[in-house]
mmCIF file of C-alpha atoms and ligand atoms in Angstrom:
data_model
loop_
_atom_site.group_PDB
_atom_site.id
_atom_site.type_symbol
_atom_site.label_atom_id
_atom_site.label_comp_id
_atom_site.label_asym_id
_atom_site.label_seq_id
_atom_site.Cartn_x
_atom_site.Cartn_y
_atom_site.Cartn_z
ATOM 1 C CA MET R 1 0.000 0.000 0.000
ATOM 2 C CA ASP R 2 1.311 3.477 -0.876
ATOM 3 C CA TRP R 3 0.708 5.274 2.393
ATOM 4 C CA GLN R 4 2.208 8.507 1.058
ATOM 5 C CA GLN R 5 -1.032 8.900 -0.975
ATOM 6 C CA ILE R 6 -3.032 8.675 2.222
ATOM 7 C CA PHE R 7 -0.876 10.716 4.606
ATOM 8 C CA ALA R 8 -1.587 14.455 4.926
ATOM 9 C CA THR R 9 0.825 16.970 3.390
ATOM 10 C CA ARG R 10 2.036 17.957 6.863
ATOM 11 C CA THR R 11 3.772 14.595 7.239
ATOM 12 C CA THR R 12 6.258 15.492 4.514
ATOM 13 C CA ARG R 13 7.818 17.835 7.092
ATOM 14 C CA MET R 14 7.966 15.138 9.773
ATOM 15 C CA LYS R 15 11.094 13.075 9.312
ATOM 16 C CA ALA R 16 12.960 10.678 11.567
ATOM 17 C CA SER R 17 16.430 12.147 11.849
ATOM 18 C CA GLU R 18 19.386 10.103 10.729
ATOM 19 C CA ILE R 19 21.116 11.122 13.964
ATOM 20 C CA ARG R 20 18.429 9.524 16.062
ATOM 21 C CA GLU R 21 18.981 6.326 14.099
ATOM 22 C CA LEU R 22 22.720 6.500 14.684
ATOM 23 C CA LEU R 23 22.294 7.209 18.373
ATOM 24 C CA LYS R 24 20.214 4.076 18.802
ATOM 25 C CA LEU R 25 23.538 2.270 18.789
ATOM 26 C CA LEU R 26 24.459 3.927 22.033
ATOM 27 C CA ASP R 27 23.415 1.244 24.429
ATOM 28 C CA GLN R 28 26.721 -0.547 24.050
ATOM 29 C CA PRO R 29 28.431 -0.348 27.433
ATOM 30 C CA ASP R 30 31.891 0.734 26.252
ATOM 31 C CA ILE R 31 30.619 3.957 24.662
ATOM 32 C CA ILE R 32 31.060 7.211 26.553
ATOM 33 C CA SER R 33 28.014 9.213 25.569
ATOM 34 C CA PHE R 34 27.752 12.994 25.574
ATOM 35 C CA ALA R 35 24.771 12.655 23.234
ATOM 36 C CA GLY R 36 21.705 12.328 25.437
ATOM 37 C CA GLY R 37 20.978 15.525 27.285
ATOM 38 C CA ILE R 38 18.695 13.808 29.767
ATOM 39 C CA PRO R 39 18.806 13.787 33.576
ATOM 40 C CA ASP R 40 20.957 11.324 35.491
ATOM 41 C CA PRO R 41 18.528 8.726 36.897
ATOM 42 C CA ALA R 42 20.753 8.366 39.969
ATOM 43 C CA LEU R 43 19.508 11.844 40.917
ATOM 44 C CA PHE R 44 15.775 11.097 40.698
ATOM 45 C CA PRO R 45 13.940 11.595 44.034
ATOM 46 C CA ALA R 46 12.653 8.030 43.782
ATOM 47 C CA GLU R 47 11.802 7.575 47.463
ATOM 48 C CA ALA R 48 9.828 10.792 47.590
ATOM 49 C CA PHE R 49 7.823 9.597 44.573
ATOM 50 C CA GLN R 50 7.248 6.199 46.162
ATOM 51 C CA LYS R 51 5.674 7.944 49.120
ATOM 52 C CA ALA R 52 3.722 10.481 47.051
ATOM 53 C CA LEU R 53 2.278 7.864 44.702
ATOM 54 C CA GLY R 54 1.509 5.554 47.626
ATOM 55 C CA ASP R 55 -0.249 8.352 49.521
ATOM 56 C CA ALA R 56 -2.296 9.348 46.471
ATOM 57 C CA LEU R 57 -3.435 5.768 45.893
ATOM 58 C CA THR R 58 -4.072 5.092 49.579
ATOM 59 C CA HIS R 59 -5.859 8.269 50.596
ATOM 60 C CA ASN R 60 -7.112 9.763 47.344
ATOM 61 C CA ALA R 61 -7.608 6.904 44.876
ATOM 62 C CA ASP R 62 -11.072 8.034 43.770
ATOM 63 C CA ALA R 63 -9.656 11.258 42.404
ATOM 64 C CA ALA R 64 -6.200 9.964 41.453
ATOM 65 C CA LEU R 65 -7.575 7.306 39.106
ATOM 66 C CA GLN R 66 -10.463 9.361 37.749
ATOM 67 C CA TYR R 67 -10.788 11.722 34.776
ATOM 68 C CA SER R 68 -10.076 15.294 35.831
ATOM 69 C CA VAL R 69 -10.216 18.823 34.442
ATOM 70 C CA SER R 70 -8.244 19.785 31.323
ATOM 71 C CA GLU R 71 -6.619 22.810 33.017
ATOM 72 C CA GLY R 72 -4.752 20.498 35.390
ATOM 73 C CA TYR R 73 -4.727 19.534 39.070
ATOM 74 C CA GLY R 74 -5.653 22.628 41.126
ATOM 75 C CA PRO R 75 -3.080 22.318 43.949
ATOM 76 C CA LEU R 76 -0.296 21.821 41.385
ATOM 77 C CA ARG R 77 -1.407 24.905 39.447
ATOM 78 C CA ASP R 78 -1.403 26.837 42.734
ATOM 79 C CA TRP R 79 2.129 25.651 43.545
ATOM 80 C CA ILE R 80 3.330 26.657 40.078
ATOM 81 C CA ALA R 81 1.608 30.063 40.317
ATOM 82 C CA ALA R 82 3.438 30.700 43.609
ATOM 83 C CA GLU R 83 6.723 29.556 42.034
ATOM 84 C CA MET R 84 6.136 31.904 39.092
ATOM 85 C CA GLY R 85 5.570 34.666 41.658
ATOM 86 C CA ARG R 86 9.077 34.039 42.975
ATOM 87 C CA LEU R 87 10.331 34.682 39.412
ATOM 88 C CA ASP R 88 8.568 38.091 39.423
ATOM 89 C CA VAL R 89 5.621 36.717 37.464
ATOM 90 C CA PRO R 90 2.599 37.444 39.685
ATOM 91 C CA CYS R 91 -0.265 35.253 38.507
ATOM 92 C CA THR R 92 -3.010 32.867 39.639
ATOM 93 C CA ARG R 93 -3.886 29.292 38.745
ATOM 94 C CA ASP R 94 -6.055 30.696 35.924
ATOM 95 C CA ASN R 95 -2.850 31.667 34.129
ATOM 96 C CA ILE R 96 -1.512 28.093 34.271
ATOM 97 C CA LEU R 97 -2.277 25.107 32.037
ATOM 98 C CA ILE R 98 -0.682 21.766 32.902
ATOM 99 C CA THR R 99 0.666 19.945 29.842
ATOM 100 C CA SER R 100 2.149 16.487 29.296
ATOM 101 C CA GLY R 101 5.722 17.780 29.373
ATOM 102 C CA SER R 102 6.627 21.136 27.893
ATOM 103 C CA GLN R 103 6.927 19.314 24.569
ATOM 104 C CA GLN R 104 3.122 19.180 24.443
ATOM 105 C CA ALA R 105 2.998 22.910 25.158
ATOM 106 C CA LEU R 106 5.204 23.524 22.102
ATOM 107 C CA ASP R 107 2.943 21.348 19.959
ATOM 108 C CA TYR R 108 -0.198 23.134 21.156
ATOM 109 C CA LEU R 109 1.334 26.574 20.697
ATOM 110 C CA GLY R 110 2.245 25.647 17.121
ATOM 111 C CA LYS R 111 -1.260 24.309 16.568
ATOM 112 C CA LEU R 112 -2.770 27.443 18.078
ATOM 113 C CA MET R 113 -0.837 29.971 16.036
ATOM 114 C CA LEU R 114 0.665 28.561 12.841
ATOM 115 C CA SER R 115 -1.261 28.295 9.593
ATOM 116 C CA PRO R 116 0.694 26.745 6.699
ATOM 117 C CA GLY R 117 3.168 29.309 5.341
ATOM 118 C CA ASP R 118 3.230 31.482 8.475
ATOM 119 C CA THR R 119 6.644 32.270 9.880
ATOM 120 C CA ALA R 120 8.103 31.231 13.217
ATOM 121 C CA LEU R 121 11.244 33.058 14.338
ATOM 122 C CA VAL R 122 13.713 30.630 15.886
ATOM 123 C CA GLY R 123 17.373 30.623 16.838
ATOM 124 C CA TRP R 124 19.986 29.281 14.421
ATOM 125 C CA PRO R 125 20.535 26.763 16.073
ATOM 126 C CA THR R 126 17.472 25.995 18.207
ATOM 127 C CA TYR R 127 15.901 23.108 20.150
ATOM 128 C CA LEU R 128 15.333 20.249 17.731
ATOM 129 C CA GLY R 129 12.118 19.195 19.473
ATOM 130 C CA ALA R 130 10.640 22.656 18.927
ATOM 131 C CA LEU R 131 11.276 22.386 15.189
ATOM 132 C CA GLY R 132 9.759 18.901 15.316
ATOM 133 C CA ALA R 133 6.652 20.212 17.072
ATOM 134 C CA PHE R 134 6.188 23.221 14.791
ATOM 135 C CA ASN R 135 6.961 21.382 11.530
ATOM 136 C CA ALA R 136 3.601 19.578 11.615
ATOM 137 C CA TYR R 137 1.917 22.972 11.125
ATOM 138 C CA GLU R 138 3.911 23.671 7.951
ATOM 139 C CA PRO R 139 5.509 26.982 8.899
ATOM 140 C CA ARG R 140 8.418 28.828 7.374
ATOM 141 C CA TYR R 141 11.301 29.736 9.648
ATOM 142 C CA ASP R 142 13.326 32.893 9.867
ATOM 143 C CA LYS R 143 16.421 33.501 11.913
ATOM 144 C CA LEU R 144 15.933 35.128 15.272
ATOM 145 C CA ASP R 145 19.183 36.761 16.253
ATOM 146 C CA PRO R 146 18.870 38.880 19.383
ATOM 147 C CA GLU R 147 22.489 39.984 19.023
ATOM 148 C CA THR R 148 21.753 41.970 15.869
ATOM 149 C CA ASN R 149 19.420 44.875 15.325
ATOM 150 C CA ARG R 150 17.602 43.465 12.324
ATOM 151 C CA ALA R 151 14.571 45.662 11.671
ATOM 152 C CA ALA R 152 11.059 44.390 12.388
ATOM 153 C CA GLU R 153 10.051 45.495 8.904
ATOM 154 C CA ASP R 154 12.659 43.172 7.418
ATOM 155 C CA TYR R 155 11.209 40.173 9.282
ATOM 156 C CA ALA R 156 7.686 41.117 8.180
ATOM 157 C CA GLN R 157 8.722 41.431 4.538
ATOM 158 C CA ALA R 158 10.535 38.096 4.549
ATOM 159 C CA ALA R 159 7.366 36.407 5.882
ATOM 160 C CA ALA R 160 5.042 37.707 3.133
ATOM 161 C CA PRO R 161 2.570 36.553 1.920
ATOM 162 C CA GLY R 162 2.295 34.712 5.288
ATOM 163 C CA ARG R 163 2.677 36.463 8.617
ATOM 164 C CA VAL R 164 5.172 36.191 11.441
ATOM 165 C CA LYS R 165 3.288 34.609 14.361
ATOM 166 C CA PHE R 166 5.796 34.165 17.140
ATOM 167 C CA ALA R 167 9.397 34.168 18.254
ATOM 168 C CA TYR R 168 10.497 30.987 20.037
ATOM 169 C CA THR R 169 13.512 31.119 22.311
ATOM 170 C CA SER R 170 15.142 28.964 24.934
ATOM 171 C CA VAL R 171 16.236 31.634 27.425
ATOM 172 C CA ASP R 172 18.483 29.995 30.013
ATOM 173 C CA PHE R 173 21.318 27.572 29.183
ATOM 174 C CA ALA R 174 19.708 26.772 25.863
ATOM 175 C CA ASN R 175 19.498 23.409 24.234
ATOM 176 C CA PRO R 176 21.744 22.992 22.232
ATOM 177 C CA THR R 177 24.175 25.883 22.868
ATOM 178 C CA GLY R 178 24.154 26.305 26.654
ATOM 179 C CA ARG R 179 23.850 30.055 26.064
ATOM 180 C CA THR R 180 21.721 32.401 28.160
ATOM 181 C CA LEU R 181 20.002 35.482 26.740
ATOM 182 C CA THR R 182 21.285 38.614 28.514
ATOM 183 C CA GLY R 183 18.847 41.080 30.047
ATOM 184 C CA THR R 184 19.407 43.445 27.120
ATOM 185 C CA MET R 185 18.645 40.696 24.609
ATOM 186 C CA ARG R 186 15.444 39.791 26.475
ATOM 187 C CA GLU R 187 14.304 43.413 26.383
ATOM 188 C CA ARG R 188 15.213 43.716 22.715
ATOM 189 C CA LEU R 189 13.275 40.579 21.886
ATOM 190 C CA LEU R 190 10.233 42.052 23.613
ATOM 191 C CA ASP R 191 10.666 45.288 21.625
ATOM 192 C CA LEU R 192 10.796 43.283 18.398
ATOM 193 C CA ALA R 193 7.686 41.289 19.369
ATOM 194 C CA GLU R 194 5.841 44.540 20.133
ATOM 195 C CA GLU R 195 6.844 46.023 16.788
ATOM 196 C CA LEU R 196 5.834 42.908 14.860
ATOM 197 C CA ASP R 197 2.778 42.346 17.063
ATOM 198 C CA ILE R 198 3.632 38.671 17.561
ATOM 199 C CA ALA R 199 3.714 36.260 20.507
ATOM 200 C CA VAL R 200 6.869 35.226 22.354
ATOM 201 C CA ILE R 201 7.302 31.582 23.363
ATOM 202 C CA GLU R 202 9.742 31.538 26.261
ATOM 203 C CA ASP R 203 11.071 27.998 26.716
ATOM 204 C CA ALA R 204 12.345 27.805 30.287
ATOM 205 C CA ALA R 205 12.991 24.055 30.452
ATOM 206 C CA TYR R 206 16.392 24.533 32.165
ATOM 207 C CA GLN R 207 15.545 27.635 34.230
ATOM 208 C CA SER R 208 16.189 26.044 37.643
ATOM 209 C CA LEU R 209 19.540 24.521 36.700
ATOM 210 C CA ARG R 210 21.815 27.528 37.288
ATOM 211 C CA TYR R 211 25.300 26.707 38.599
ATOM 212 C CA ASP R 212 26.765 30.200 38.868
ATOM 213 C CA GLY R 213 26.110 33.828 37.985
ATOM 214 C CA GLU R 214 22.991 35.863 38.720
ATOM 215 C CA ALA R 215 19.504 34.620 37.819
ATOM 216 C CA LEU R 216 17.929 36.777 35.102
ATOM 217 C CA ALA R 217 14.265 37.770 35.142
ATOM 218 C CA PRO R 218 12.242 35.811 32.572
ATOM 219 C CA ILE R 219 10.952 37.635 29.502
ATOM 220 C CA LEU R 220 7.431 37.259 30.911
ATOM 221 C CA ALA R 221 8.469 39.050 34.140
ATOM 222 C CA ARG R 222 9.920 41.904 32.088
ATOM 223 C CA GLU R 223 6.764 42.209 30.054
ATOM 224 C CA ILE R 224 4.625 42.274 33.208
ATOM 225 C CA ALA R 225 6.914 45.049 34.527
ATOM 226 C CA ARG R 226 6.113 47.022 31.361
ATOM 227 C CA LYS R 227 2.371 46.376 31.288
ATOM 228 C CA GLY R 228 1.413 45.760 34.895
ATOM 229 C CA ASP R 229 -0.747 42.683 34.216
ATOM 230 C CA ILE R 230 -0.026 39.192 32.913
ATOM 231 C CA ASP R 231 -3.354 39.156 31.068
ATOM 232 C CA ALA R 232 -2.070 41.996 28.864
ATOM 233 C CA CYS R 233 1.099 40.074 27.939
ATOM 234 C CA ARG R 234 2.137 38.386 24.673
ATOM 235 C CA THR R 235 4.760 36.122 26.275
ATOM 236 C CA LEU R 236 3.926 32.467 26.929
ATOM 237 C CA TYR R 237 6.275 30.851 29.414
ATOM 238 C CA CYS R 238 6.769 27.077 29.067
ATOM 239 C CA GLY R 239 8.028 25.345 32.211
ATOM 240 C CA SER R 240 8.809 21.713 32.961
ATOM 241 C CA PHE R 241 9.476 19.333 35.842
ATOM 242 C CA SER R 242 11.484 17.093 33.506
ATOM 243 C CA LYS R 243 14.912 18.484 34.324
ATOM 244 C CA THR R 244 14.243 18.980 38.036
ATOM 245 C CA LEU R 245 12.071 16.082 39.264
ATOM 246 C CA ALA R 246 11.229 13.348 36.729
ATOM 247 C CA PRO R 247 10.804 13.480 32.932
ATOM 248 C CA GLY R 248 8.993 10.134 32.859
ATOM 249 C CA LEU R 249 5.947 11.550 34.631
ATOM 250 C CA ARG R 250 5.478 14.021 31.735
ATOM 251 C CA VAL R 251 4.404 17.121 33.624
ATOM 252 C CA GLY R 252 5.031 20.633 32.306
ATOM 253 C CA TRP R 253 3.088 23.883 32.157
ATOM 254 C CA VAL R 254 2.326 27.029 30.210
ATOM 255 C CA CYS R 255 1.974 30.331 32.049
ATOM 256 C CA GLY R 256 0.444 33.316 30.276
ATOM 257 C CA ALA R 257 -2.568 35.508 29.605
ATOM 258 C CA GLN R 258 -5.879 33.869 30.511
ATOM 259 C CA ASP R 259 -7.263 34.390 26.988
ATOM 260 C CA VAL R 260 -4.532 32.183 25.567
ATOM 261 C CA ILE R 261 -4.666 29.630 28.400
ATOM 262 C CA GLN R 262 -8.409 29.194 27.849
ATOM 263 C CA GLN R 263 -7.883 28.619 24.139
ATOM 264 C CA MET R 264 -5.160 26.082 24.922
ATOM 265 C CA VAL R 265 -7.510 24.272 27.315
ATOM 266 C CA LEU R 266 -9.684 23.543 24.263
ATOM 267 C CA LEU R 267 -6.672 22.034 22.476
ATOM 268 C CA LYS R 268 -5.877 19.985 25.568
ATOM 269 C CA GLN R 269 -9.476 18.719 25.671
ATOM 270 C CA ALA R 270 -9.275 17.710 22.026
ATOM 271 C CA GLY R 271 -5.777 16.260 22.378
ATOM 272 C CA ASP R 272 -5.683 14.088 25.484
ATOM 273 C CA LEU R 273 -8.407 15.507 27.801
ATOM 274 C CA HIS R 274 -5.889 16.094 30.593
ATOM 275 C CA SER R 275 -2.466 15.041 31.820
ATOM 276 C CA SER R 276 -2.264 12.026 34.156
ATOM 277 C CA THR R 277 -4.069 12.896 37.398
ATOM 278 C CA LEU R 278 -1.928 10.547 39.472
ATOM 279 C CA ASN R 279 1.300 11.978 38.064
ATOM 280 C CA GLN R 280 0.182 15.546 38.692
ATOM 281 C CA MET R 281 -0.667 14.683 42.297
ATOM 282 C CA ALA R 282 2.713 13.051 42.804
ATOM 283 C CA ILE R 283 4.587 15.994 41.283
ATOM 284 C CA ALA R 284 2.600 18.414 43.469
ATOM 285 C CA ALA R 285 3.406 16.458 46.631
ATOM 286 C CA VAL R 286 7.127 16.082 45.869
ATOM 287 C CA ALA R 287 7.453 19.714 44.756
ATOM 288 C CA GLU R 288 5.775 20.916 47.948
ATOM 289 C CA ALA R 289 7.920 18.717 50.158
ATOM 290 C CA GLN R 290 11.345 19.238 48.656
ATOM 291 C CA PHE R 291 11.606 21.124 45.367
ATOM 292 C CA ASP R 292 14.265 23.581 46.534
ATOM 293 C CA SER R 293 16.410 21.091 48.435
ATOM 294 C CA HIS R 294 16.242 18.554 45.630
ATOM 295 C CA VAL R 295 17.155 21.099 42.978
ATOM 296 C CA ALA R 296 20.089 22.279 45.111
ATOM 297 C CA ARG R 297 21.342 18.688 45.170
ATOM 298 C CA ILE R 298 21.162 18.123 41.421
ATOM 299 C CA ARG R 299 22.676 21.534 40.734
ATOM 300 C CA ALA R 300 25.726 20.597 42.792
ATOM 301 C CA ALA R 301 26.139 17.314 40.879
ATOM 302 C CA TYR R 302 25.755 18.855 37.425
ATOM 303 C CA ARG R 303 28.007 21.798 38.303
ATOM 304 C CA THR R 304 30.864 19.377 39.040
ATOM 305 C CA ARG R 305 30.312 17.677 35.672
ATOM 306 C CA ARG R 306 30.161 20.945 33.766
ATOM 307 C CA ASP R 307 33.419 22.031 35.393
ATOM 308 C CA ALA R 308 35.025 18.684 34.557
ATOM 309 C CA MET R 309 34.026 19.036 30.904
ATOM 310 C CA LEU R 310 35.221 22.635 30.620
ATOM 311 C CA ALA R 311 38.562 21.727 32.198
ATOM 312 C CA ALA R 312 38.988 18.717 29.893
ATOM 313 C CA LEU R 313 38.146 20.786 26.793
ATOM 314 C CA GLU R 314 40.741 23.348 27.849
ATOM 315 C CA GLU R 315 43.320 20.593 28.208
ATOM 316 C CA HIS R 316 42.610 18.477 25.133
ATOM 317 C CA MET R 317 41.096 20.545 22.316
ATOM 318 C CA PRO R 318 43.451 21.708 19.579
ATOM 319 C CA GLU R 319 43.687 25.286 18.397
ATOM 320 C CA GLY R 320 40.815 26.380 16.164
ATOM 321 C CA VAL R 321 38.109 24.681 18.249
ATOM 322 C CA THR R 322 35.887 26.977 20.349
ATOM 323 C CA TRP R 323 33.100 26.251 22.832
ATOM 324 C CA THR R 324 30.498 27.898 25.052
ATOM 325 C CA ARG R 325 30.854 28.234 28.846
ATOM 326 C CA PRO R 326 27.314 27.698 30.127
ATOM 327 C CA GLU R 327 26.245 29.000 33.541
ATOM 328 C CA GLY R 328 23.835 26.073 33.895
ATOM 329 C CA GLY R 329 21.834 23.431 32.056
ATOM 330 C CA MET R 330 23.229 20.318 30.424
ATOM 331 C CA PHE R 331 25.044 21.401 27.250
ATOM 332 C CA ILE R 332 28.273 22.741 25.818
ATOM 333 C CA TRP R 333 28.358 23.736 22.147
ATOM 334 C CA LEU R 334 31.514 23.178 20.169
ATOM 335 C CA THR R 335 32.494 24.915 16.935
ATOM 336 C CA LEU R 336 35.084 23.079 14.863
ATOM 337 C CA PRO R 337 37.296 24.549 12.146
ATOM 338 C CA GLN R 338 35.288 25.303 8.955
ATOM 339 C CA HIS R 339 36.481 22.267 6.986
ATOM 340 C CA MET R 340 35.338 19.706 9.586
ATOM 341 C CA ARG R 341 31.919 18.088 9.705
ATOM 342 C CA GLY R 342 30.234 16.993 12.934
ATOM 343 C CA ASP R 343 28.413 14.050 11.323
ATOM 344 C CA GLU R 344 31.598 12.623 9.770
ATOM 345 C CA LEU R 345 33.401 13.066 13.053
ATOM 346 C CA LEU R 346 30.613 11.212 14.891
ATOM 347 C CA ALA R 347 30.833 8.228 12.557
ATOM 348 C CA ARG R 348 34.595 8.041 13.101
ATOM 349 C CA SER R 349 34.302 8.700 16.813
ATOM 350 C CA LEU R 350 31.846 5.849 17.332
ATOM 351 C CA GLU R 351 34.061 3.515 15.377
ATOM 352 C CA THR R 352 37.507 4.294 16.764
ATOM 353 C CA GLU R 353 37.140 6.311 19.980
ATOM 354 C CA ARG R 354 33.780 5.053 21.224
ATOM 355 C CA VAL R 355 32.565 8.532 22.162
ATOM 356 C CA ALA R 356 29.112 9.822 21.159
ATOM 357 C CA PHE R 357 27.779 13.376 20.748
ATOM 358 C CA VAL R 358 25.174 15.066 18.556
ATOM 359 C CA PRO R 359 26.353 16.731 15.336
ATOM 360 C CA GLY R 360 25.108 20.331 15.355
ATOM 361 C CA HIS R 361 23.522 20.697 11.918
ATOM 362 C CA ALA R 362 20.303 19.003 13.053
ATOM 363 C CA PHE R 363 19.567 22.003 15.257
ATOM 364 C CA PHE R 364 19.542 24.482 12.354
ATOM 365 C CA ALA R 365 16.243 25.088 10.564
ATOM 366 C CA ASP R 366 18.201 25.662 7.319
ATOM 367 C CA GLY R 367 20.497 22.629 7.765
ATOM 368 C CA SER R 368 23.635 24.781 8.173
ATOM 369 C CA GLY R 369 26.075 24.402 11.074
ATOM 370 C CA ALA R 370 27.941 21.381 9.658
ATOM 371 C CA ASN R 371 31.037 22.195 11.720
ATOM 372 C CA THR R 372 29.290 22.252 15.108
ATOM 373 C CA MET R 373 28.458 19.672 17.756
ATOM 374 C CA ARG R 374 26.552 19.413 21.047
ATOM 375 C CA LEU R 375 28.058 17.816 24.116
ATOM 376 C CA SER R 376 25.987 16.975 27.183
ATOM 377 C CA PHE R 377 27.614 16.551 30.575
ATOM 378 C CA SER R 378 24.504 15.559 32.542
ATOM 379 C CA ARG R 379 24.732 11.772 32.527
ATOM 380 C CA THR R 380 28.432 11.056 32.741
ATOM 381 C CA ASP R 381 30.604 11.206 35.846
ATOM 382 C CA ALA R 382 33.647 13.465 36.009
ATOM 383 C CA ASP R 383 36.203 10.701 35.314
ATOM 384 C CA ALA R 384 34.401 9.455 32.217
ATOM 385 C CA ILE R 385 34.009 13.063 31.044
ATOM 386 C CA ALA R 386 37.778 13.593 31.287
ATOM 387 C CA GLN R 387 38.445 10.370 29.415
ATOM 388 C CA GLY R 388 35.828 10.980 26.717
ATOM 389 C CA ILE R 389 36.983 14.527 26.010
ATOM 390 C CA ALA R 390 40.621 13.366 25.836
ATOM 391 C CA ARG R 391 39.606 10.835 23.157
ATOM 392 C CA LEU R 392 37.579 13.418 21.243
ATOM 393 C CA GLY R 393 40.476 15.860 21.410
ATOM 394 C CA ARG R 394 42.759 13.212 19.914
ATOM 395 C CA LEU R 395 40.297 12.534 17.099
ATOM 396 C CA ILE R 396 39.785 16.215 16.273
ATOM 397 C CA SER R 397 43.519 16.940 16.412
ATOM 398 C CA ALA R 398 44.096 14.177 13.853
ATOM 399 C CA ALA R 399 41.260 15.298 11.556
HETATM 400 N N1 LIG Z 1 12.468 22.453 25.703
HETATM 401 C C1 LIG Z 1 13.780 22.183 25.692
HETATM 402 C C2 LIG Z 1 14.732 23.286 25.399
HETATM 403 C C3 LIG Z 1 14.222 20.867 25.935
HETATM 404 O O1 LIG Z 1 15.537 20.602 25.899
HETATM 405 C C4 LIG Z 1 13.274 19.852 26.209
HETATM 406 C C5 LIG Z 1 13.667 18.415 26.482
HETATM 407 N N2 LIG Z 1 14.835 17.958 25.979
HETATM 408 C C6 LIG Z 1 11.929 20.205 26.192
HETATM 409 C C7 LIG Z 1 11.560 21.507 25.957
HETATM 410 C C8 LIG Z 1 10.837 19.199 26.423
HETATM 411 O O2 LIG Z 1 10.908 18.622 27.657
HETATM 412 P P1 LIG Z 1 9.651 18.001 28.420
HETATM 413 O O3 LIG Z 1 8.584 17.724 27.413
HETATM 414 O O4 LIG Z 1 10.163 16.772 29.041
HETATM 415 O O5 LIG Z 1 9.219 19.049 29.401
#
């Protein structure tokens, strides 16, 4: 059967990446992997979840196992609203929608705003999963570069005959670069969004994982400072418990103007009715009991690994290779000399050095960035990091 005849046109934009195929080989035990970018399971608060899930099923099974409202579990939305308040985003539970991971929020925001041919402004590079989510809605992409002063008019003209709908940005310790938008860049992005009259999607997946430096106010906080009221704001903040508590429970949230949240509730109803009630209850209980202390613990562990990777890069990388120095998160971004290709290097690295990473070009909407690569330090201990980077340095020096 020729399924291509049956599938909708949007599927032509939805491709399995060749990298994902390659990285399936990673389970072999002798490979040192900097590819993943996922939390270290040794740091999961497993006991706290045992208790929280047990309590929910013992004392609250009727609700925990039942259908519930699409907006999300009330006490969890209240906890998140209070947490947003601590980030200078005063709001109530009516400004919060619980999603199944922040990945679902990205999908719904694409669904909400993108008609085929509309433009989404994204970083070059940007989070691969955001491109994956938006691609289904057949947008065009244009390069969002908060370091330049490209005129709003220029963006608008490039989007014609479609319209620019939003700017998507990963603000703190971005995936894949590890970079953080400065305060000035955040303000400039807001100015641009005002001029273009578009939404801002602020992806804050790594917000809590800061290892040094001063925390920066989210874009949404800055917009509230300008306008005085979250319900007048164009910024939609996407948060997640995946990097702090447990990605497997699939709990994230969107925080923004009630008008948008209410519209997204309709998408949630149509999509999956609501996120798992039991999981939301467990996340609420664990967050209430120990969010801050748990996050302090994982920050200390990841900080040591980041430092180990930076020190090893300094020691082993040849001249001509540059990299970012992230203040948090899980990633360091490497730029190789122009003539080198990340994908070729990966193939050789897996074969001879047994070290894995993600070639950078996959993170570019236009397929550029051949000479870049993403390294994650989150799942490897300091000794293996030192060894893996030494091997990579040897390979790159010989290339
Ligand atoms: N945004 C960014 C920048 C990410 O790196 C990830 C996960 N890798 C997500 C969103 C989605 O995470 P989740 O759905 O688990 O919240």
